[in-house]
């Protein structure tokens, strides 16, 4: 997929930007606070309806105005997103549409500075990463997740209200929870393949992802889950909360039999996070057949030059990419099809 | 600032489901522009709605005489009981004219988050009606949400081994609180093609 044109109105620090063409490789260069991430955020919001940073739509409106509007052309499809007075309107090729329609036309994957928290942060970060990535390609997963978390809240409330009745929620918990785990496991395999490939290439070392859940899976996931709930019933009653299920699952990255968080450098952490996101890219390609657009925000800086070049080799031929950086000298190589945009105080200059 | 009377109207009306302040304000100005009789009749209809209606002591339906019209209709099939969340669901199912059995209103679904336990629902009376009377089948027509599905399972377990067939409206079609949003046709189909609960 390729973005060919964008018009941005009253979004973040842009009042009006029109960029009539893009290359395969696009570099946005500007000082801190100039609007580079905001530009990526415009693309991300237009194509996924969720901003890059965890804010509501009202915060995306340029201060002092009362609406924003985004208009992009993707391989001949027009996508428009307007927001004003708490209402948003998405149109694809002139017709009102929704998230599902977008995923088919313009899949996008963003590589952000805080991606390293997926590896370094608390287990919630990893669960959230998996849940977001899977929801984007599998509407059934999204439903299972919603139903599971609703059941979990009811079940935990039940422990407080009347623990005797907690089994009322077991069937829902096990049904939806098993579906989530069964969809996560093959996804972990995709991520595993990507991360091993990249790590071997860059660092010549072996690495793998291990999925961890608080019960052993023997036979079917559902059966194992049911057994765990049964044998853990007393412990749950004592602790008065739900102890088993995908809300407690985690994954870790093991390298030469040591855990990643204790042993790797900032550059390695960056590369690992990058590899995970490449796994997300691959899963989108596998599920939709389309090549996502990559938004790469400042994340290559901490990787040394030799490895940075290798990473660029791995992605620059296959995807349209938007890179941001404060200093253009950081990427010295010459790309065949490349445009450089200077970003300055909410203005973006067309490439000369 | 609106005059006190309008403000009071707006405050009360915006408590209705689906009606916000903006709509209430518009309604108030519309009412003011109408002949006096209109406001009088509207107010009277609201008061009568509450004063002349009660709950059927048999099924929990909303009615102006007890037992309700359905419970006192001898042509209804008493071997089938349809369990619904609220009385309005009866109204929607009746509109489809595709169900001839009787009803039982639960008064909600199990939801500890809202403090609703099985004891708060008309479950004991359901057990009595289903086992003491002529019933052969219980149709559990609750919304297909986490709470609706868990409540349905609870009912199935409560009634198991009692010689009753427990069924659900055909899946894939929203029922229960969603009944009002399902088209008449698809609701009729869901009620007619019910499936036995596993
Ligand atoms: N809703 C908004 N309206 C106007 N300016 C905004 C808004 N949100 C953020 N900004 C401004 O955008 C700038 C940050 O832009 P950003 O794209 O994050 O910078 P960078 O180029 O470093 O990535 C800040 O100066 C901030 O004040
Ligand atoms: Mg930035
Ligand atoms: Zn009745």
Coordinates of C-alpha atoms and ligand atoms in Angstrom, one line a residue:
Chain A
X1 CA 0.0 0.0 0.0
X2 CA 1.1 3.5 -0.7
X3 CA 0.1 6.9 0.5
X4 CA 0.1 9.3 -2.5
X5 CA -1.4 12.5 -1.2
X6 CA -2.4 14.0 2.1
X7 CA -4.2 17.1 3.2
X8 CA -4.2 18.0 6.9
X9 CA -6.4 20.7 8.4
X10 CA -6.3 21.9 12.0
X11 CA -4.6 18.7 13.3
X12 CA -2.2 19.1 16.2
X13 CA 0.2 22.0 15.3
X14 CA -0.7 22.0 11.6
X15 CA -3.3 24.5 10.3
X16 CA -3.2 23.4 6.7
X17 CA -0.7 21.1 5.0
X18 CA -1.0 19.7 1.5
X19 CA 1.6 17.2 0.3
X20 CA 0.7 16.1 -3.2
X21 CA 3.2 13.2 -3.7
X22 CA 5.3 10.9 -1.7
X23 CA 8.2 8.5 -2.5
X24 CA 8.7 5.0 -1.3
X25 CA 11.2 6.3 1.3
X26 CA 10.2 9.6 3.0
X27 CA 12.3 11.4 5.5
X28 CA 10.9 14.1 7.8
X29 CA 13.6 16.2 9.3
X30 CA 13.1 18.9 11.9
X31 CA 13.9 20.0 15.4
X32 CA 12.2 18.7 18.5
X33 CA 8.7 20.0 18.8
X34 CA 8.5 20.9 15.1
X35 CA 5.7 18.4 14.3
X36 CA 7.3 15.3 12.9
X37 CA 5.5 12.9 15.2
X38 CA 2.3 14.9 14.7
X39 CA 2.6 14.2 11.0
X40 CA 3.0 10.5 11.6
X41 CA 0.1 10.7 14.0
X42 CA -2.1 12.2 11.2
X43 CA -1.4 9.2 9.0
X44 CA -1.9 6.8 11.9
X45 CA -5.2 8.4 13.0
X46 CA -6.6 8.5 9.4
X47 CA -5.8 4.8 8.9
X48 CA -6.6 3.2 12.3
X49 CA -8.8 5.8 14.1
X50 CA -6.5 5.6 17.0
X51 CA -3.9 8.3 17.7
X52 CA -0.2 7.4 18.2
X53 CA -0.2 8.7 21.7
X54 CA -3.0 7.7 24.1
X55 CA -5.2 10.8 23.8
X56 CA -8.8 11.4 22.8
X57 CA -9.8 13.0 19.5
X58 CA -10.5 16.4 21.0
X59 CA -6.8 16.7 21.9
X60 CA -5.9 16.3 18.2
X61 CA -7.7 19.4 17.2
X62 CA -5.3 22.4 16.7
X63 CA -5.5 24.6 19.8
X64 CA -8.0 27.4 19.2
X65 CA -10.0 25.7 16.4
X66 CA -13.0 23.4 16.7
X67 CA -12.5 20.6 14.2
X68 CA -9.8 18.7 12.4
X69 CA -10.0 17.1 9.0
X70 CA -7.7 14.6 7.3
X71 CA -7.8 13.5 3.7
X72 CA -5.5 10.9 2.2
X73 CA -5.2 9.1 -1.1
X74 CA -4.1 5.4 -0.9
X75 CA -3.6 3.5 -4.1
X76 CA -6.5 5.3 -5.7
X77 CA -8.8 5.1 -2.6
X78 CA -9.8 8.3 -0.9
X79 CA -10.0 8.2 2.9
X80 CA -11.4 11.2 4.8
X81 CA -11.7 11.7 8.5
X82 CA -13.4 14.7 10.1
X83 CA -14.0 15.4 13.8
X84 CA -15.9 18.2 15.4
X85 CA -18.3 18.6 18.3
X86 CA -17.6 15.1 19.6
X87 CA -18.7 13.6 16.3
X88 CA -16.4 11.9 13.9
X89 CA -17.1 11.0 10.3
X90 CA -15.0 8.6 8.3
X91 CA -15.5 8.2 4.6
X92 CA -13.9 5.8 2.2
X93 CA -14.3 6.7 -1.5
X94 CA -17.1 9.1 -0.5
X95 CA -19.1 6.5 1.5
X96 CA -19.4 6.4 5.3
X97 CA -17.3 3.6 6.6
X98 CA -15.7 2.1 9.7
X99 CA -12.5 0.6 11.1
X100 CA -12.9 -2.7 9.3
X101 CA -13.1 -0.9 6.0
X102 CA -9.9 0.9 6.7
X103 CA -7.8 -2.2 7.6
X104 CA -8.4 -3.5 4.0
X105 CA -7.3 -0.3 2.3
X106 CA -4.5 1.2 4.3
X107 CA -2.8 -1.0 7.0
X108 CA -0.2 1.0 8.9
X109 CA 2.4 -0.1 11.5
X110 CA 4.1 2.5 13.7
X111 CA 7.5 2.1 15.3
X112 CA 7.7 4.3 18.3
X113 CA 10.3 5.3 20.9
X114 CA 8.3 3.7 23.7
X115 CA 8.2 0.3 21.9
X116 CA 11.0 -0.8 24.1
X117 CA 8.6 -0.9 27.0
X118 CA 7.0 -3.9 25.3
X119 CA 10.2 -5.8 26.2
X120 CA 11.4 -3.9 29.2
X121 CA 8.1 -2.9 30.8
X122 CA 5.6 -4.8 32.9
X123 CA 3.6 -7.8 31.6
X124 CA 0.6 -5.5 30.9
X125 CA 2.7 -3.9 28.2
X126 CA 3.2 -7.2 26.4
X127 CA -0.4 -8.2 26.8
X128 CA -1.5 -4.9 25.4
X129 CA 0.9 -5.2 22.5
X130 CA -0.5 -8.7 21.7
X131 CA -4.1 -7.6 22.1
X132 CA -3.8 -4.6 19.9
X133 CA -1.9 -6.4 17.2
X134 CA -4.3 -9.3 17.1
X135 CA -7.4 -7.1 17.3
X136 CA -6.2 -5.3 14.2
X137 CA -6.2 -8.4 12.1
X138 CA -8.9 -10.5 13.7
X139 CA -12.4 -9.1 14.6
X140 CA -13.2 -12.4 16.4
X141 CA -10.2 -11.7 18.7
X142 CA -11.6 -8.3 19.5
X143 CA -15.0 -9.8 20.5
X144 CA -13.4 -12.5 22.6
X145 CA -11.3 -9.9 24.4
X146 CA -14.2 -7.7 25.1
X147 CA -16.3 -10.6 26.4
X148 CA -13.5 -12.1 28.4
X149 CA -12.7 -8.8 30.2
X150 CA -16.3 -8.2 30.9
X151 CA -16.6 -11.7 32.4
X152 CA -13.5 -11.2 34.4
X153 CA -14.9 -8.0 36.0
X154 CA -18.2 -9.8 36.8
X155 CA -16.3 -12.7 38.2
X156 CA -14.1 -10.6 40.4
X157 CA -17.1 -8.6 41.6
X158 CA -18.8 -11.9 42.4
X159 CA -15.9 -12.8 44.7
X160 CA -16.7 -9.7 46.7
X161 CA -20.5 -10.0 46.6
X162 CA -21.0 -13.7 47.1
X163 CA -18.1 -16.1 46.4
X164 CA -20.3 -19.1 46.5
X165 CA -21.8 -18.1 43.1
X166 CA -18.5 -17.5 41.3
X167 CA -18.9 -20.6 39.2
X168 CA -21.8 -18.9 37.3
X169 CA -19.0 -17.1 35.4
X170 CA -16.7 -20.1 34.7
X171 CA -18.2 -21.2 31.4
X172 CA -17.9 -17.7 29.9
X173 CA -14.4 -17.2 31.4
X174 CA -13.1 -20.5 29.9
X175 CA -14.8 -20.2 26.5
X176 CA -13.6 -16.7 25.7
X177 CA -10.3 -17.1 27.5
X178 CA -9.4 -20.3 25.6
X179 CA -10.2 -18.6 22.3
X180 CA -7.8 -15.8 23.2
X181 CA -5.0 -18.1 24.2
X182 CA -5.5 -20.3 21.1
X183 CA -5.2 -17.2 18.9
X184 CA -2.2 -15.8 20.8
X185 CA -0.1 -19.0 20.4
X186 CA 0.2 -19.0 16.6
X187 CA 0.8 -15.3 16.7
X188 CA 3.7 -15.8 19.1
X189 CA 5.1 -18.2 16.5
X190 CA 5.1 -15.5 13.8
X191 CA 6.8 -13.0 16.2
X192 CA 9.3 -15.7 17.1
X193 CA 10.3 -16.3 13.5
X194 CA 10.8 -12.6 12.8
X195 CA 12.7 -11.9 16.0
X196 CA 15.0 -14.9 15.5
X197 CA 15.7 -14.0 11.9
X198 CA 16.6 -10.4 12.7
X199 CA 18.6 -11.2 15.8
X200 CA 20.7 -13.8 14.1
X201 CA 21.3 -11.4 11.2
X202 CA 22.3 -8.5 13.4
X203 CA 24.0 -10.0 16.4
X204 CA 24.7 -13.6 15.4
X205 CA 23.0 -14.9 18.4
X206 CA 20.0 -17.2 19.1
X207 CA 17.0 -15.9 20.8
X208 CA 13.4 -17.0 21.3
X209 CA 10.0 -15.9 22.7
X210 CA 8.4 -18.0 25.3
X211 CA 4.7 -17.7 26.0
X212 CA 4.0 -18.1 29.7
X213 CA 0.7 -18.8 31.3
X214 CA -0.1 -19.7 34.9
X215 CA -1.3 -23.2 34.0
X216 CA 0.3 -26.0 32.0
X217 CA -1.4 -26.7 28.6
X218 CA -1.8 -30.4 28.2
X219 CA -4.2 -31.6 25.6
X220 CA -6.7 -28.9 24.6
X221 CA -6.3 -25.3 25.9
X222 CA -10.0 -25.4 27.1
X223 CA -9.5 -28.6 29.0
X224 CA -6.3 -27.3 30.7
X225 CA -8.0 -24.0 31.6
X226 CA -11.0 -25.8 33.1
X227 CA -8.7 -28.0 35.2
X228 CA -6.7 -25.1 36.4
X229 CA -9.9 -23.3 37.5
X230 CA -11.1 -26.5 39.2
X231 CA -7.9 -27.2 41.1
X232 CA -7.3 -23.6 41.9
X233 CA -10.8 -23.0 43.3
X234 CA -9.7 -22.9 46.9
X235 CA -6.8 -20.6 46.3
X236 CA -9.1 -18.3 44.3
X237 CA -11.6 -18.2 47.2
X238 CA -8.9 -17.4 49.6
X239 CA -7.5 -14.6 47.4
X240 CA -10.9 -13.5 46.2
X241 CA -10.0 -12.9 42.6
X242 CA -9.5 -14.7 39.3
X243 CA -6.1 -16.2 39.1
X244 CA -6.1 -18.1 35.8
X245 CA -6.6 -16.9 32.3
X246 CA -5.1 -14.8 29.5
X247 CA -5.2 -11.7 31.8
X248 CA -2.4 -13.2 33.7
X249 CA -0.4 -14.5 30.7
X250 CA 2.9 -13.1 29.6
X251 CA 5.7 -13.7 27.2
X252 CA 9.5 -13.3 27.6
X253 CA 12.4 -13.2 25.3
X254 CA 15.2 -15.6 26.1
X255 CA 18.7 -15.2 24.8
X256 CA 21.4 -17.8 25.3
X257 CA 19.2 -19.0 28.2
X258 CA 19.3 -15.6 29.9
X259 CA 16.3 -13.2 30.2
X260 CA 16.5 -10.1 27.9
X261 CA 15.7 -7.5 30.5
X262 CA 18.9 -8.1 32.5
X263 CA 21.4 -8.5 29.7
X264 CA 20.9 -6.3 26.6
X265 CA 22.2 -2.9 25.6
X266 CA 19.9 -0.1 24.6
X267 CA 20.7 -0.8 21.0
X268 CA 19.8 -4.5 21.4
X269 CA 16.6 -3.5 23.2
X270 CA 15.8 -1.2 20.2
X271 CA 16.5 -4.0 17.7
X272 CA 14.3 -6.4 19.6
X273 CA 11.4 -4.0 19.8
X274 CA 11.9 -3.3 16.1
X275 CA 11.8 -7.0 15.3
X276 CA 8.6 -7.5 17.3
X277 CA 7.0 -4.7 15.2
X278 CA 8.3 -6.4 12.0
X279 CA 6.4 -9.5 13.2
X280 CA 3.3 -7.4 13.4
X281 CA 4.0 -6.2 9.8
X282 CA 4.3 -9.8 8.7
X283 CA 1.1 -10.9 10.4
X284 CA -0.8 -8.1 8.6
X285 CA 0.7 -9.3 5.3
X286 CA -0.3 -12.9 6.0
X287 CA -3.8 -12.0 6.9
X288 CA -4.7 -9.4 4.3
X289 CA -2.1 -9.8 1.6
X290 CA -1.4 -6.1 1.6
X291 CA 1.9 -4.5 2.5
X292 CA 1.5 -2.1 5.4
X293 CA 2.9 1.4 5.4
X294 CA 5.6 1.8 8.0
X295 CA 5.9 4.9 10.3
X296 CA 9.3 5.0 11.9
X297 CA 9.6 7.6 14.6
X298 CA 13.1 8.3 15.8
X299 CA 13.7 4.7 16.7
X300 CA 16.8 3.9 14.6
X301 CA 19.0 6.4 16.4
X302 CA 20.1 4.2 19.2
X303 CA 21.2 1.4 16.9
X304 CA 24.8 1.5 15.7
X305 CA 25.4 2.4 12.1
X306 CA 26.3 -1.0 10.8
X307 CA 23.2 -2.6 12.2
X308 CA 21.1 0.4 11.2
X309 CA 22.1 -0.2 7.6
X310 CA 21.3 -3.8 7.8
X311 CA 17.8 -3.0 9.2
X312 CA 17.3 -0.5 6.4
X313 CA 18.3 -3.2 3.9
X314 CA 15.6 -5.5 5.3
X315 CA 12.7 -3.0 5.0
X316 CA 13.5 -0.4 2.4
X317 CA 12.7 -2.4 -0.7
X318 CA 9.4 -3.7 0.3
X319 CA 7.4 -1.0 2.1
X320 CA 6.6 2.7 1.8
X321 CA 8.2 4.2 4.9
X322 CA 8.0 7.5 6.7
X323 CA 11.1 8.1 8.8
X324 CA 11.5 11.0 11.2
X325 CA 14.8 12.3 12.5
X326 CA 16.3 15.5 13.9
X327 CA 19.4 15.2 11.7
X328 CA 19.4 14.1 8.1
X329 CA 23.1 13.1 8.3
X330 CA 22.1 10.0 10.3
X331 CA 21.0 8.2 7.3
X332 CA 23.8 8.8 4.8
X333 CA 22.9 6.2 2.2
X334 CA 21.2 7.0 -1.0
X335 CA 17.8 5.4 -1.7
X336 CA 16.5 5.0 -5.2
X337 CA 13.1 6.5 -4.6
X338 CA 13.4 9.0 -1.7
X339 CA 12.0 12.4 -0.7
X340 CA 13.2 14.6 2.1
X341 CA 10.7 16.9 3.9
X342 CA 11.8 19.7 6.2
X343 CA 9.5 20.2 9.2
X344 CA 9.5 23.5 10.9
X345 CA 7.1 24.9 13.5
X346 CA 4.0 23.2 12.0
X347 CA 5.0 23.8 8.4
X348 CA 6.3 21.1 6.0
X349 CA 8.3 22.1 3.0
X350 CA 8.0 20.2 -0.2
X351 CA 11.2 18.4 -1.3
X352 CA 13.2 20.5 -3.8
Chain B
X1 CA -30.4 30.8 32.3
X2 CA -33.8 29.3 31.4
X3 CA -37.0 30.3 33.3
X4 CA -37.5 28.0 36.4
X5 CA -40.4 26.0 34.9
X6 CA -38.5 25.2 31.7
X7 CA -35.4 24.3 33.7
X8 CA -37.5 21.9 35.8
X9 CA -39.0 20.3 32.7
X10 CA -35.6 19.9 31.1
X11 CA -34.1 18.4 34.3
X12 CA -36.9 15.8 34.5
X13 CA -37.1 14.9 30.9
X14 CA -33.4 14.5 30.4
X15 CA -33.6 11.6 32.9
X16 CA -35.4 9.6 30.3
X17 CA -33.3 7.1 28.4
X18 CA -31.9 8.4 25.1
X19 CA -32.9 12.0 25.8
X20 CA -30.3 14.6 26.7
X21 CA -30.5 18.2 27.7
X22 CA -30.5 19.5 24.2
X23 CA -33.4 17.4 23.2
X24 CA -35.3 18.2 26.4
X25 CA -34.9 21.9 25.7
X26 CA -36.2 21.5 22.2
X27 CA -39.2 19.5 23.5
X28 CA -40.0 22.2 26.1
X29 CA -40.1 24.9 23.4
X30 CA -42.2 22.7 21.1
X31 CA -44.7 22.0 24.0
X32 CA -44.9 25.7 24.7
X33 CA -45.8 26.4 21.1
X34 CA -48.7 23.9 21.1
X35 CA -52.3 24.4 22.2
X36 CA -52.9 24.0 26.0
X37 CA -54.9 20.7 25.6
X38 CA -51.8 18.9 24.2
X39 CA -49.7 19.4 27.3
X40 CA -52.7 18.4 29.5
X41 CA -53.3 15.2 27.7
X42 CA -49.6 14.3 27.6
X43 CA -49.3 14.9 31.4
X44 CA -52.5 12.8 32.0
X45 CA -51.2 10.0 29.9
X46 CA -48.0 9.9 31.9
X47 CA -49.8 9.8 35.2
X48 CA -52.2 7.1 34.1
X49 CA -49.3 5.0 32.7
X50 CA -48.0 4.6 36.2
X51 CA -51.2 4.6 38.3
X52 CA -53.3 2.1 36.3
X53 CA -50.6 -0.4 35.5
X54 CA -49.3 -3.2 37.7
X55 CA -47.2 -6.4 37.3
X56 CA -48.9 -9.6 36.5
X57 CA -48.7 -11.9 39.6
X58 CA -48.1 -14.9 37.4
X59 CA -45.6 -13.9 34.8
X60 CA -44.4 -10.4 35.7
X61 CA -45.7 -8.8 32.6
X62 CA -46.9 -5.2 32.8
X63 CA -50.7 -5.2 32.8
X64 CA -53.9 -3.3 33.7
X65 CA -55.6 -6.4 35.1
X66 CA -54.2 -9.3 37.0
X67 CA -53.4 -11.9 35.7
X68 CA -52.4 -10.4 32.4
X69 CA -54.2 -10.9 29.1
X70 CA -51.7 -13.6 28.0
X71 CA -51.9 -15.5 31.3
X72 CA -55.7 -15.5 31.2
X73 CA -55.9 -16.5 27.5
X74 CA -56.8 -20.2 27.6
X75 CA -55.7 -20.7 24.0
X76 CA -52.0 -20.1 24.8
X77 CA -49.8 -23.1 24.9
X78 CA -48.9 -23.6 28.6
X79 CA -46.3 -26.3 27.8
X80 CA -43.8 -23.6 26.6
X81 CA -42.5 -20.9 28.9
X82 CA -40.4 -18.1 27.3
X83 CA -38.0 -16.4 29.8
X84 CA -37.3 -12.7 29.1
X85 CA -35.4 -10.0 30.9
X86 CA -38.1 -7.3 31.0
X87 CA -41.8 -6.9 30.1
X88 CA -41.0 -4.9 27.0
X89 CA -39.4 -8.0 25.5
X90 CA -42.8 -9.7 25.7
X91 CA -44.3 -6.8 23.7
X92 CA -41.7 -7.2 20.9
X93 CA -42.0 -11.0 20.7
X94 CA -45.8 -10.7 20.6
X95 CA -45.5 -8.3 17.7
X96 CA -43.9 -11.0 15.6
X97 CA -47.0 -13.2 16.1
X98 CA -44.8 -16.2 15.9
X99 CA -44.9 -17.5 19.5
X100 CA -48.0 -19.0 21.2
X101 CA -46.6 -20.1 24.6
X102 CA -46.6 -18.2 27.9
X103 CA -43.9 -15.9 29.4
X104 CA -41.8 -15.4 32.5
X105 CA -40.2 -12.0 33.3
X106 CA -36.9 -12.3 35.2
X107 CA -36.5 -8.7 36.0
X108 CA -32.9 -8.4 34.7
X109 CA -29.8 -10.6 34.5
X110 CA -27.2 -11.7 37.0
X111 CA -24.6 -8.9 37.3
X112 CA -22.5 -8.6 40.5
X113 CA -21.1 -5.4 39.1
X114 CA -24.5 -3.9 39.5
X115 CA -25.2 -5.8 42.7
X116 CA -27.7 -8.1 41.0
X117 CA -27.6 -11.7 42.4
X118 CA -29.7 -14.7 41.4
X119 CA -31.9 -13.9 44.5
X120 CA -32.8 -10.5 43.0
X121 CA -34.4 -12.2 40.0
X122 CA -37.6 -14.1 39.6
X123 CA -35.8 -17.4 39.5
X124 CA -37.5 -19.3 42.3
X125 CA -40.9 -18.6 40.8
X126 CA -39.6 -19.8 37.4
X127 CA -38.5 -23.0 39.0
X128 CA -42.0 -23.4 40.5
X129 CA -43.9 -22.7 37.3
X130 CA -41.6 -24.8 35.2
X131 CA -41.8 -27.9 37.4
X132 CA -45.3 -27.6 39.0
X133 CA -47.3 -26.8 35.8
X134 CA -47.8 -28.3 32.4
X135 CA -44.4 -27.0 31.1
X136 CA -42.4 -29.2 28.7
X137 CA -40.1 -26.6 27.3
X138 CA -38.4 -23.4 28.6
X139 CA -37.1 -20.9 26.0
X140 CA -34.4 -18.7 27.4
X141 CA -34.6 -15.5 25.4
X142 CA -32.0 -13.2 27.1
X143 CA -29.6 -10.8 25.5
X144 CA -26.5 -12.4 24.1
X145 CA -24.2 -10.5 26.4
X146 CA -21.8 -11.8 29.0
X147 CA -24.5 -11.4 31.7
X148 CA -27.3 -12.8 29.5
X149 CA -25.4 -15.9 28.5
X150 CA -24.2 -16.6 32.1
X151 CA -27.8 -16.2 33.4
X152 CA -29.1 -18.5 30.6
X153 CA -26.6 -21.1 31.7
X154 CA -27.6 -20.6 35.4
X155 CA -31.2 -21.2 34.4
X156 CA -30.3 -24.3 32.4
X157 CA -28.4 -25.8 35.3
X158 CA -31.3 -24.9 37.7
X159 CA -33.8 -26.8 35.5
X160 CA -31.6 -29.7 34.4
X161 CA -32.9 -33.3 35.1
X162 CA -36.4 -32.0 35.5
X163 CA -37.7 -33.5 32.3
X164 CA -37.7 -30.1 30.6
X165 CA -36.4 -29.2 27.2
X166 CA -34.3 -26.0 27.5
X167 CA -33.9 -24.0 24.3
X168 CA -32.4 -20.8 23.0
X169 CA -33.6 -18.6 20.2
X170 CA -31.5 -19.4 17.1
X171 CA -28.1 -17.8 17.5
X172 CA -26.6 -15.1 15.4
X173 CA -29.7 -13.1 16.0
X174 CA -29.8 -10.6 18.8
X175 CA -32.5 -11.2 21.4
X176 CA -33.3 -10.0 24.9
X177 CA -32.6 -6.3 25.4
X178 CA -31.5 -6.3 21.8
X179 CA -35.0 -7.5 20.7
X180 CA -36.2 -4.0 19.9
X181 CA -33.3 -3.6 17.5
X182 CA -33.7 -6.9 15.7
X183 CA -36.0 -6.6 12.7
X184 CA -39.4 -8.2 13.2
X185 CA -38.6 -10.8 10.6
X186 CA -35.4 -12.0 12.1
X187 CA -36.8 -12.0 15.6
X188 CA -39.7 -14.2 14.4
X189 CA -37.2 -16.5 12.8
X190 CA -35.1 -16.7 15.9
X191 CA -38.0 -17.6 18.1
X192 CA -39.4 -20.2 15.7
X193 CA -36.0 -21.9 15.0
X194 CA -34.9 -22.3 18.6
X195 CA -32.2 -24.7 19.5
X196 CA -31.7 -27.0 22.4
X197 CA -29.1 -25.8 24.9
X198 CA -26.1 -28.1 25.2
Ligands
LIG1 N1 -3.6 20.1 19.7 C1 -2.5 20.8 19.4 N2 -2.6 22.0 18.8 C2 -1.5 22.8 18.6 N3 -0.2 22.3 18.8 C3 -0.1 21.1 19.4 C4 -1.2 20.3 19.7 N4 -0.7 19.1 20.2 C5 0.6 19.3 20.3 N5 1.0 20.4 19.8 C6 2.4 20.9 19.6 O1 3.1 20.0 18.8 C7 4.5 20.0 19.2 C8 5.0 18.7 19.3 O2 5.1 18.1 18.0 P1 5.7 16.7 17.8 O3 5.2 16.3 16.5 O4 5.5 15.8 18.9 O5 7.2 17.1 17.7 P2 8.5 16.3 17.1 O6 8.8 17.0 15.8 O7 9.5 16.5 18.1 O8 8.0 14.9 16.9 C9 4.6 20.7 20.5 O9 5.2 22.0 20.3 C10 3.2 20.9 20.9 O10 3.0 22.1 21.6
LIG2 MG1 8.6 13.2 18.0
LIG3 ZN1 -49.1 -12.8 33.1

